[in-house]
Tab-separated table of C-alpha atoms and ligand atoms in Angstrom:
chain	number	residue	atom	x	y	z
E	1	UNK	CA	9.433	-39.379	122.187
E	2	UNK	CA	9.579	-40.306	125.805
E	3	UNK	CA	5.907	-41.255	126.355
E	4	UNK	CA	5.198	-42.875	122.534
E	5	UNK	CA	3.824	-46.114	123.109
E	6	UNK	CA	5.774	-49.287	122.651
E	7	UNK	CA	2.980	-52.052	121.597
E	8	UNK	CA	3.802	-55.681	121.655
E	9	UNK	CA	4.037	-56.245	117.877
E	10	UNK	CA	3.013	-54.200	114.752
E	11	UNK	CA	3.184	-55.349	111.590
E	12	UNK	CA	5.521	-54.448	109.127
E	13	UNK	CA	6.429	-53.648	105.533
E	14	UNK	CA	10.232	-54.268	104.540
E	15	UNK	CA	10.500	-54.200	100.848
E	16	UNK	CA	8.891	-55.135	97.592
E	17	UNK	CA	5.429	-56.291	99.210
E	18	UNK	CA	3.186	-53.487	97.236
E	19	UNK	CA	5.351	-53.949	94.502
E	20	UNK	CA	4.634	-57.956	93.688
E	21	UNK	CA	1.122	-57.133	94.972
E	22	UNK	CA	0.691	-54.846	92.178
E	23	UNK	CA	2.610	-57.067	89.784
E	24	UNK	CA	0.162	-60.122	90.854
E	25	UNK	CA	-2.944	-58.429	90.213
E	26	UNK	CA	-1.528	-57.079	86.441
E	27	UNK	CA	-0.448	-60.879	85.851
E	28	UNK	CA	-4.246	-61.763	85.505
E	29	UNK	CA	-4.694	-64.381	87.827
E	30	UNK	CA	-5.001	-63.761	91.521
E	31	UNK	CA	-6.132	-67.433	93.138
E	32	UNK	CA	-3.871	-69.905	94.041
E	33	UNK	CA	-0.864	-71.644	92.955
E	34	UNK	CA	0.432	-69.205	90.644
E	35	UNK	CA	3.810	-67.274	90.293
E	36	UNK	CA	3.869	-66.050	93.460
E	37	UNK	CA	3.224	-68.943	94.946
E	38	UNK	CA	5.724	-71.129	93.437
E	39	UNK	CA	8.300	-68.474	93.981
E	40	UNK	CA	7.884	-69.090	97.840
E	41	UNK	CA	7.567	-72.448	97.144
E	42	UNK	CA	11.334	-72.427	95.941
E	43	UNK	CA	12.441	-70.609	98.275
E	44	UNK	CA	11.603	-72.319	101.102
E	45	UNK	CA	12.948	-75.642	99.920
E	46	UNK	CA	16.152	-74.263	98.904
E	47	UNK	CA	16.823	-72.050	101.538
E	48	UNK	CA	15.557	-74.315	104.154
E	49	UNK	CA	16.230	-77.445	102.081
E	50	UNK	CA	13.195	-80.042	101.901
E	51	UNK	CA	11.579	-82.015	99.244
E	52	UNK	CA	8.885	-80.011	98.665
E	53	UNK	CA	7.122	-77.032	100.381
E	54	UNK	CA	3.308	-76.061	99.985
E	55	UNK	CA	1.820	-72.917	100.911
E	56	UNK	CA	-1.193	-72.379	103.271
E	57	UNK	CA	-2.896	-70.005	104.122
E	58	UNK	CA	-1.867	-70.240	107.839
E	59	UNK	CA	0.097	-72.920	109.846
E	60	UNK	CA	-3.179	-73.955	111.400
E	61	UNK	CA	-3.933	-75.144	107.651
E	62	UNK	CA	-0.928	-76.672	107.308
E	63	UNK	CA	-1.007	-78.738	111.003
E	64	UNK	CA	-4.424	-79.746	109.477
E	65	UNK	CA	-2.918	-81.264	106.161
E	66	UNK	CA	-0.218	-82.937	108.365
E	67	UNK	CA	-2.858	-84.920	110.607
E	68	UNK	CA	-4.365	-86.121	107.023
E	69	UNK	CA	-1.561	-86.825	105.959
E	70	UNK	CA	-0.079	-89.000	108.905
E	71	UNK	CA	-3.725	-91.063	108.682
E	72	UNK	CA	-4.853	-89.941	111.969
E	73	UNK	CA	-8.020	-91.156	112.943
E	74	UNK	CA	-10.444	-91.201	115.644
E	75	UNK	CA	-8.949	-92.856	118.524
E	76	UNK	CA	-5.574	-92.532	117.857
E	77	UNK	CA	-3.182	-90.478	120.153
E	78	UNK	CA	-0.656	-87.648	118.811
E	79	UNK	CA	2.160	-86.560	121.951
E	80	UNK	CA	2.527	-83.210	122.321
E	81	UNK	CA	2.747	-80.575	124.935
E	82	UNK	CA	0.266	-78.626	126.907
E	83	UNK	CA	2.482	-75.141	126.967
E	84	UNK	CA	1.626	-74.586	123.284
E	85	UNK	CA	-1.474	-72.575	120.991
E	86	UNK	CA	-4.154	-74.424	120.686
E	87	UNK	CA	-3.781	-75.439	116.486
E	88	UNK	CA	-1.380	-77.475	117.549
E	89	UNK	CA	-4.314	-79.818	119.485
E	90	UNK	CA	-7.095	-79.103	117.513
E	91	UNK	CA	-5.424	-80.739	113.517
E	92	UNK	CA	-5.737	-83.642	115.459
E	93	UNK	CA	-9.023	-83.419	117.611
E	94	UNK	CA	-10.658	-82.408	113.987
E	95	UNK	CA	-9.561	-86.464	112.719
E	96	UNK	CA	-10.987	-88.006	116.077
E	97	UNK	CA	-7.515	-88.442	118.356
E	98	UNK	CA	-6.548	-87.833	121.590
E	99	UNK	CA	-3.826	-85.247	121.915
E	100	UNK	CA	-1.530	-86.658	125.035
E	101	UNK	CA	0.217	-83.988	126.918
E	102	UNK	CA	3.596	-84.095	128.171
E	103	UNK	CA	5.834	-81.740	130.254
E	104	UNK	CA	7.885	-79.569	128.989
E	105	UNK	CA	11.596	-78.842	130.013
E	106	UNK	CA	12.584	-75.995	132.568
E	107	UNK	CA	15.092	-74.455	130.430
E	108	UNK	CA	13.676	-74.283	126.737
E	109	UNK	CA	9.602	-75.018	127.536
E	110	UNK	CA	9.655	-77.825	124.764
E	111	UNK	CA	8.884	-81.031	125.043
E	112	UNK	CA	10.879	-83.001	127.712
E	113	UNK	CA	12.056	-85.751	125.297
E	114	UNK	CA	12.918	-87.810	128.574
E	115	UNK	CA	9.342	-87.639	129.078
E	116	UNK	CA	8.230	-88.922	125.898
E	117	UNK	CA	8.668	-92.868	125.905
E	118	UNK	CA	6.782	-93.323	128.672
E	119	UNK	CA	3.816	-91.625	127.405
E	120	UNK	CA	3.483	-94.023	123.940
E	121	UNK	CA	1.405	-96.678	123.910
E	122	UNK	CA	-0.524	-98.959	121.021
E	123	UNK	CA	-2.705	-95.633	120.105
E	124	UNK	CA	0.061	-93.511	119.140
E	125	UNK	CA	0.341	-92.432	115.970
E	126	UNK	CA	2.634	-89.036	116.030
E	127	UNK	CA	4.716	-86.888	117.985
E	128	UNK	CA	4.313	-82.796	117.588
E	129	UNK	CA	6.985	-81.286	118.323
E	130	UNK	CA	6.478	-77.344	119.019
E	131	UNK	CA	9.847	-75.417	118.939
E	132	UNK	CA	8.839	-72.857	121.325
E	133	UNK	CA	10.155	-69.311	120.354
E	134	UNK	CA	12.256	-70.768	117.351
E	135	UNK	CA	14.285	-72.757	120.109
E	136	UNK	CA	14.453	-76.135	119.024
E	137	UNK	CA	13.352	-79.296	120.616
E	138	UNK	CA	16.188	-82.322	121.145
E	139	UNK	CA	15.637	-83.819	117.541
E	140	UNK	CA	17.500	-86.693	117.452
E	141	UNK	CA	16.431	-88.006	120.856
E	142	UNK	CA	12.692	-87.259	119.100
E	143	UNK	CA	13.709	-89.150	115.664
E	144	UNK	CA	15.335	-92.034	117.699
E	145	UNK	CA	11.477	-92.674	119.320
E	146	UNK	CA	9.657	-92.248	116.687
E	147	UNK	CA	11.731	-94.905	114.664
E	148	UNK	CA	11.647	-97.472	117.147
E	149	UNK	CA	8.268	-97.289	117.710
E	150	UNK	CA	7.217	-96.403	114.420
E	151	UNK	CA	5.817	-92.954	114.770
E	152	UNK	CA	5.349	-89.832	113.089
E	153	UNK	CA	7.871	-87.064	114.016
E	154	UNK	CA	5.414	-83.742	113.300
E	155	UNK	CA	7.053	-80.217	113.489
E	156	UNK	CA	5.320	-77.112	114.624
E	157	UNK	CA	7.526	-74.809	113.623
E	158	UNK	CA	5.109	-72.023	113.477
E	159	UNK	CA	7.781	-69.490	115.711
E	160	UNK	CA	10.895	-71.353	113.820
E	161	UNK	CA	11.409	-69.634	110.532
E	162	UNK	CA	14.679	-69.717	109.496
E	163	UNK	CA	16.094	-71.039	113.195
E	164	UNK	CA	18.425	-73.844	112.958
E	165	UNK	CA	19.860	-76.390	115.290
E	166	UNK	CA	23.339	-77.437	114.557
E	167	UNK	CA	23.010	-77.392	110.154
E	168	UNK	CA	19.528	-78.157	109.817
E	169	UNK	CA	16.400	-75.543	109.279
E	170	UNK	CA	13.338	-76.450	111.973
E	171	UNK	CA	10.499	-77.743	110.263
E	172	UNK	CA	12.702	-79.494	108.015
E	173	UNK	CA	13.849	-82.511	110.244
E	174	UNK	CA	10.615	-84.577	111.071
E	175	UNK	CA	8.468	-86.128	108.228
E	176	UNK	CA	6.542	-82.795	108.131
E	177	UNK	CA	7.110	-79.121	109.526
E	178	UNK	CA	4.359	-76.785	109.728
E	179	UNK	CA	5.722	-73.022	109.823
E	180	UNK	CA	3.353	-69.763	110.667
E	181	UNK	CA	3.812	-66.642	108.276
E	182	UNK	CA	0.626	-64.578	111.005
E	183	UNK	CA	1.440	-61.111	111.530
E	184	UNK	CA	3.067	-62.036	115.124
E	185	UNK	CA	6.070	-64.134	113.657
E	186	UNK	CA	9.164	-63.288	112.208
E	187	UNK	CA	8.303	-63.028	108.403
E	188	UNK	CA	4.518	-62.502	107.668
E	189	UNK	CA	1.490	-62.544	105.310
E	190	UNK	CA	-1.349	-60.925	107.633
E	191	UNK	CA	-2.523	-65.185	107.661
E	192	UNK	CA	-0.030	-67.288	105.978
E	193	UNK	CA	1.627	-70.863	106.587
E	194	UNK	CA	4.062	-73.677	104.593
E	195	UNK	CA	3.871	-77.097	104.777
E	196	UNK	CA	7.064	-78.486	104.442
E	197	UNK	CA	7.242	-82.353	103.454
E	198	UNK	CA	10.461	-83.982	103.790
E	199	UNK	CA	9.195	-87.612	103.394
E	200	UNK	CA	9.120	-87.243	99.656
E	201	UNK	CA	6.324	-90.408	99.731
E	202	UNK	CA	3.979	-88.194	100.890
E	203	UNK	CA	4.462	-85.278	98.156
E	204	UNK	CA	1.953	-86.354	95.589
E	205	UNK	CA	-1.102	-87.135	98.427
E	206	UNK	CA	-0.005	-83.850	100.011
E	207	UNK	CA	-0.821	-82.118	96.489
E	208	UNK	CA	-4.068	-84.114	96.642
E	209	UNK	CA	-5.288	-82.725	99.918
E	210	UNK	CA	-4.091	-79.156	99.239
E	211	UNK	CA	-5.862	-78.755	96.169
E	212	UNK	CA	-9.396	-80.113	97.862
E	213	UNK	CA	-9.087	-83.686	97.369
E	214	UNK	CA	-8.420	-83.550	93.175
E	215	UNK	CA	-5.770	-84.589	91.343
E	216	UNK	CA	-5.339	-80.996	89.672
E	217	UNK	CA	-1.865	-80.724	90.054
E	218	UNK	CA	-1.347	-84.092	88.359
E	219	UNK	CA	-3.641	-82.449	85.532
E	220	UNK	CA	-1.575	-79.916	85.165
E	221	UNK	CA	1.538	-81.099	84.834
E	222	UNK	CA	-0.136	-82.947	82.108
E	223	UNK	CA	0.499	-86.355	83.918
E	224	UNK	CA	-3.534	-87.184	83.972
E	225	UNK	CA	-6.109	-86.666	81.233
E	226	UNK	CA	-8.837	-85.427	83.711
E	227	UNK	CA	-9.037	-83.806	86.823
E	228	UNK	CA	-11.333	-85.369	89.573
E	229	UNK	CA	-12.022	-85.781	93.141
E	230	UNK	CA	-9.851	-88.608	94.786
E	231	UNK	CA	-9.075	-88.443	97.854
E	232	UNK	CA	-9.974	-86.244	101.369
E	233	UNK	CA	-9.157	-82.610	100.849
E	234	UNK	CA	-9.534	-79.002	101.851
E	235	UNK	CA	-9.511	-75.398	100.604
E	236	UNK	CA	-5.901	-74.867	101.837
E	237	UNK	CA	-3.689	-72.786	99.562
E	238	UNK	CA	-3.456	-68.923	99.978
E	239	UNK	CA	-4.090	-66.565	97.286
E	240	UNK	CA	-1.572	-64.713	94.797
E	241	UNK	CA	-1.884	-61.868	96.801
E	242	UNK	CA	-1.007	-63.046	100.376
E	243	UNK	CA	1.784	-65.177	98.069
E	244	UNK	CA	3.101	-61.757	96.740
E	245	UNK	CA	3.572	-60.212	99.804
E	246	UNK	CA	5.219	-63.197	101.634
E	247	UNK	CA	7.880	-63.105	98.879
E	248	UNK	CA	9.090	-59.736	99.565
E	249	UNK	CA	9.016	-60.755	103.115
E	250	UNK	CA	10.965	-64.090	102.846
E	251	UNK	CA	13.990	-62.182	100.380
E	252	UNK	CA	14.286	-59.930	103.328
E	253	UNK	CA	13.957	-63.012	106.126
E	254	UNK	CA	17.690	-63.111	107.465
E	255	UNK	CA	17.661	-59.467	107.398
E	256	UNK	CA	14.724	-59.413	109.921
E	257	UNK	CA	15.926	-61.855	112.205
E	258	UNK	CA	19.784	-60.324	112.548
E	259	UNK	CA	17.859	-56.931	113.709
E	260	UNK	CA	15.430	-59.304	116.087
E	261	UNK	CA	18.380	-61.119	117.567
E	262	UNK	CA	19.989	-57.631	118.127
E	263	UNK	CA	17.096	-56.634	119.962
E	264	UNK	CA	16.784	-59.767	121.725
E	265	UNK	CA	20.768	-58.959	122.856
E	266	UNK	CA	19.852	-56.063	123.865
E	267	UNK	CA	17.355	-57.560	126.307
E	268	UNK	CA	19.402	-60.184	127.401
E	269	UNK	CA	22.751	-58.220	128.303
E	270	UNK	CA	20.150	-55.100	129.557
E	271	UNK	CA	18.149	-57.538	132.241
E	272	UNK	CA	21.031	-59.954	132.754
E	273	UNK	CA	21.528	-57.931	136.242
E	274	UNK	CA	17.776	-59.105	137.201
E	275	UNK	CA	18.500	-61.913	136.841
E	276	UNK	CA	22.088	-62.050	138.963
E	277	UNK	CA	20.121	-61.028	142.128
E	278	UNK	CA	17.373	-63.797	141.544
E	279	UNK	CA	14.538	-61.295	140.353
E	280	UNK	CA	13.771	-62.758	137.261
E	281	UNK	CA	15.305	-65.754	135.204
E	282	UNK	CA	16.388	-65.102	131.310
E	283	UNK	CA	15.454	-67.710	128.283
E	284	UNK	CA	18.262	-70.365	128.745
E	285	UNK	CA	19.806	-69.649	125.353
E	286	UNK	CA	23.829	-70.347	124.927
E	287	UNK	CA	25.611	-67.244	126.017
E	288	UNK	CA	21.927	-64.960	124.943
E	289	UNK	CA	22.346	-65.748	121.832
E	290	UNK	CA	18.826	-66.673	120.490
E	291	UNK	CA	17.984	-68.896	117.308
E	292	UNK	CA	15.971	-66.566	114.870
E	293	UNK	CA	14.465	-64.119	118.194
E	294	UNK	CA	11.254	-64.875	118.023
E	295	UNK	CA	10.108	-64.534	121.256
E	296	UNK	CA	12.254	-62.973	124.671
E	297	UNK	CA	10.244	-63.773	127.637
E	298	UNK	CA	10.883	-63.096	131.204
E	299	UNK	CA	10.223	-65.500	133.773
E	300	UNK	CA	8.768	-63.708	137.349
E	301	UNK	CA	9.084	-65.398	140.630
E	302	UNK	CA	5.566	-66.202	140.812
E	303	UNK	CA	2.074	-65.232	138.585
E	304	UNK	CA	1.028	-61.699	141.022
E	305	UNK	CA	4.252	-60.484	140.506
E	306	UNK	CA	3.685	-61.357	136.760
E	307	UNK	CA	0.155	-59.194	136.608
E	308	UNK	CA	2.032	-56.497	138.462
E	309	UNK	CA	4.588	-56.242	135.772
E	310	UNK	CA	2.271	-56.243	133.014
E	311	UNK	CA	0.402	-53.428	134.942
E	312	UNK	CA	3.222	-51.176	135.641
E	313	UNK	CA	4.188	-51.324	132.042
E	314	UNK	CA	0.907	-50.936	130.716
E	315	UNK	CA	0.555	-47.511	132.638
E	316	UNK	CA	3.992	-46.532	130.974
E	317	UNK	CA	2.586	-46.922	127.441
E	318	UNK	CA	4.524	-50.693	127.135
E	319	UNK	CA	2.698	-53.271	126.145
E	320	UNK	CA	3.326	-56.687	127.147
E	321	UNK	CA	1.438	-60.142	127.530
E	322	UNK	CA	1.492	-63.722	128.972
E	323	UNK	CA	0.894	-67.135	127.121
E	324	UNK	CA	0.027	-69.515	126.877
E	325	UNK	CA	-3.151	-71.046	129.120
E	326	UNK	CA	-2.266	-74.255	129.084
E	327	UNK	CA	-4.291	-76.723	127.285
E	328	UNK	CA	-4.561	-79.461	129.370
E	329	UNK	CA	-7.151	-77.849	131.830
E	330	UNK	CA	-9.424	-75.726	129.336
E	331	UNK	CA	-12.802	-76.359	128.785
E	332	UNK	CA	-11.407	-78.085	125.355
E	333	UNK	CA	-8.857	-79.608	126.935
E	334	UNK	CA	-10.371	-81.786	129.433
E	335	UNK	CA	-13.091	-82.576	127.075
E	336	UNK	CA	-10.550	-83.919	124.373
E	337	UNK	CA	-7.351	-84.918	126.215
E	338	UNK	CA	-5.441	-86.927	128.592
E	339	UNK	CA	-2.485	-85.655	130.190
E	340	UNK	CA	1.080	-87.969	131.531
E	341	UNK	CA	1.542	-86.772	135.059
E	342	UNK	CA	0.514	-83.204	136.371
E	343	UNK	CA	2.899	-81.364	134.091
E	344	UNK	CA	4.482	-78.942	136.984
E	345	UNK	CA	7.014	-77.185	134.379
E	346	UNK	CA	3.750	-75.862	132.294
E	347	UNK	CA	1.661	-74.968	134.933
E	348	UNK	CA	4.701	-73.190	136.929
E	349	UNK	CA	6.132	-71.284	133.435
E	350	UNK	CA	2.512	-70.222	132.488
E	351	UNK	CA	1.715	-68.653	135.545
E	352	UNK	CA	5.003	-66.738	135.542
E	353	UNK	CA	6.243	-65.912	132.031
E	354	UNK	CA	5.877	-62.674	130.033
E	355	UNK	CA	6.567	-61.680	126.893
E	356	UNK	CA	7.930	-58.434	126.451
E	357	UNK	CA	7.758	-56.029	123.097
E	358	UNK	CA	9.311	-57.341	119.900
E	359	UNK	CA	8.933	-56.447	116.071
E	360	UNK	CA	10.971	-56.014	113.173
E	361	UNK	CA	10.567	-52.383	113.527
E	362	UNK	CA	11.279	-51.851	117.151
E	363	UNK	CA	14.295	-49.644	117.883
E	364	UNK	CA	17.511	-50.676	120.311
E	365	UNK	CA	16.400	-47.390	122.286
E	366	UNK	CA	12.708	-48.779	122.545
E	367	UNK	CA	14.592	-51.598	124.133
E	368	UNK	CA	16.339	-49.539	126.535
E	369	UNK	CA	13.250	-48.036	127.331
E	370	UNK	CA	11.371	-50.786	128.344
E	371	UNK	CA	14.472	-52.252	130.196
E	372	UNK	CA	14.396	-48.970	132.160
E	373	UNK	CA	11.169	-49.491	133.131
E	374	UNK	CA	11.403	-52.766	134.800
E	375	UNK	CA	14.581	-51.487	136.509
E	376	UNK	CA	12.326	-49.241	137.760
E	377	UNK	CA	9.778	-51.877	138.849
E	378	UNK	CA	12.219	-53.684	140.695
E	379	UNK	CA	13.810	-51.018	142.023
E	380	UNK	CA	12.597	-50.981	145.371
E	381	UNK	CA	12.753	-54.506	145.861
E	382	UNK	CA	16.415	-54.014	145.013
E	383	UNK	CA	17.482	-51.996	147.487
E	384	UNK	CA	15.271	-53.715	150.244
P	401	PLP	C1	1.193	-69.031	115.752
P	401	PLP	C2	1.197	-70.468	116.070
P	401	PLP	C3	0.346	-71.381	115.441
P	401	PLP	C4	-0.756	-70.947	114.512
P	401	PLP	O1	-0.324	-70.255	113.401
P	401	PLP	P1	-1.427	-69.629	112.379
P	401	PLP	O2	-0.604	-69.315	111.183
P	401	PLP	O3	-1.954	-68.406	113.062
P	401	PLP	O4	-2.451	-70.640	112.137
P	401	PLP	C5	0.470	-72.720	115.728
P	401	PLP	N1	1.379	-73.160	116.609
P	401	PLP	C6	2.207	-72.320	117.263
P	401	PLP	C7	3.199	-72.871	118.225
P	401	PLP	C8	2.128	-70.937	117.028
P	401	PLP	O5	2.939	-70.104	117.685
């Protein structure tokens, strides 16, 4: 038991998935936008609560339908930060903008919203905000800038399903929210994303793009007499069967995140001691108590310490790994970009945070486990 190894994440299976598999394949039709599909459909906009929620078949997809939708175009600028996966960037490099970097805060890694105003100027079109391991960004500070200057207020809530701040679900508060169902999150598909639209003017053309630039869905609904091309579009709805399984996974969602904020506990209470004598510092989340657990990172004292850690685990059969490399300087980045400032916060937290082992299946003693062995990293450092 002692040596089995503990990877970073593993997919997992908690209910009915084979099941509504099976039962989409004997319905007949196994493409898009069938039963499957609008059952996760409904349940994301009731149990979130938005207008109207669209599948994709990842959150990529779904950041791509939201830079169509907000009539991005070349030249304009989106705000957003550099400590983030690249998607988030590229939906809008793919329409011609500029994505414009700013900082991120110290004690959540999202966007410094005190940072923001002074980065908009006559190009800007959007905001992205990325709620970095389901934590969320400062939302009404956000909504207050993009009314007065009459912005776009885009969610990437691709770590955020089912996370709330104060009563309302992330990815529901901007005009869009683009949420990740890839094997790494909380609740997954293998590839999978939502788009959820909560500016109920942009339903119908949202229906447009997702069903490749036709007016099917009108057609359907029997509200056309023909279906044709009429507007931009894409490819971007899943099929039945990635539907199918996502619907076992989503009845079982608050079920997986009360065992991934127990693990996350565990962490927390476990390495709260490293953190006491200034070895490492903890997520800054009230009292340890996380949002929906995506993520629990440690931050080191400074990046070789980091690749030490990582090292020392690795030999021990623990697997753990460091994101993200910033943006702002990649080969990408400096080709399509322009950064406010020198963004200290993201280089600093990149060079000096790891993530360490967390999936729905994980065990509290797995957790104890790896705890034990950064103890045991630290240990002579400890009593030096
Ligand atoms: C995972 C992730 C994405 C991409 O999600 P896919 O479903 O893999 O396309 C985008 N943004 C953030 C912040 C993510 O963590």
């Amino acid at each position: 038991m002692d040596n089995q190894i503990i990877p970073f994440n593993k997919p997992f299976v908690v209910g009915k998935e084979l099941f509504y598999i099976a039962q989409a394949v004997m319905n007949g039709g196994i493409a898009g936008d069938g039963q499957f599909t609008r059952l996760c459909q409904q349940w994301l906009e009731s149990n979130l609560g938005c207008s109207k929620a669209l599948l994709t078949h990842s959150c990529t997809a779904a950041l791509e339908m939201a830079a169509i939708l907000a009539d991005i175009g070349p030249g304009d600028e989106v705000i957003m930060p550099s400590f983030t996966f690249v998607s988030t960037a590229n939906a809008f490099v793919l329409r011609g903008a500029v994505p414009v970097f700013v900082d991120v805060r110290a004690d959540t890694l999202n966007l410094d919203e005190r940072l923001v105003e002074a980065a908009i100027t006559e190009k800007t079109k959007a905001i992205v905000a990325v709620h970095y391991a389901g934590q969320p960004c400062d939302m009404d500070t956000l909504l207050q800038l993009c009314e007065k200057h009459g912005l776009m207020l885009i969610e990437d809530a691709a770590q955020a399903i089912l996370a709330r701040e104060k009563t309302r679900a992330l990815g529901t508060i901007g005009h869009l929210g683009c949420l990740s169902f890839h094997e790494t999150k909380n609740v997954i598909s293998g590839e999978g994303g939502a788009l959820l639209i909560n500016d109920p003017k942009l339903i119908e053309r949202a229906e447009v793009i997702w069903q490749k630039g036709t007016n099917r869905k009108a057609f359907s609904r029997g509200e056309v007499s023909k279906y044709t091309w009429v507007d931009v579009g894409s490819s971007f709805l899943p099929s039945e069967l990635t539907a199918a399984f996502l619907y076992a996974q989503l009845e079982q969602g608050e079920t997986i995140n009360t065992h991934r904020r127990a693990l996350y506990e565990a962490y927390y209470h476990s390495l709260s001691a490293l953190q006491a004598d200034g070895f490492v510092r903890l997520p800054r989340t009230e009292g340890g108590k996380p949002a929906n657990a995506h993520i629990f990172y440690l931050l080191m004292r400074n990046n070789q310490e980091r690749g030490e850690l990582i090292e020392y685990l690795r030999e021990k059969g623990i697997y753990a790994v460091f994101h993200y490399v910033p943006l702002h300087d990649s080969p990408a980045g400096l080709r399509f970009s322009r950064c406010v400032g020198d963004l200290p916060v993201t280089q600093e937290i990149s060079a000096c945070l790891v993530r360490l082992p967390l999936y729905s299946d994980m065990s509290i003693e797995q957790v104890g486990r790896v705890c034990a062995a950064i103890f045991q990293f630290f240990a002579g450092a400890r009593q030096a």
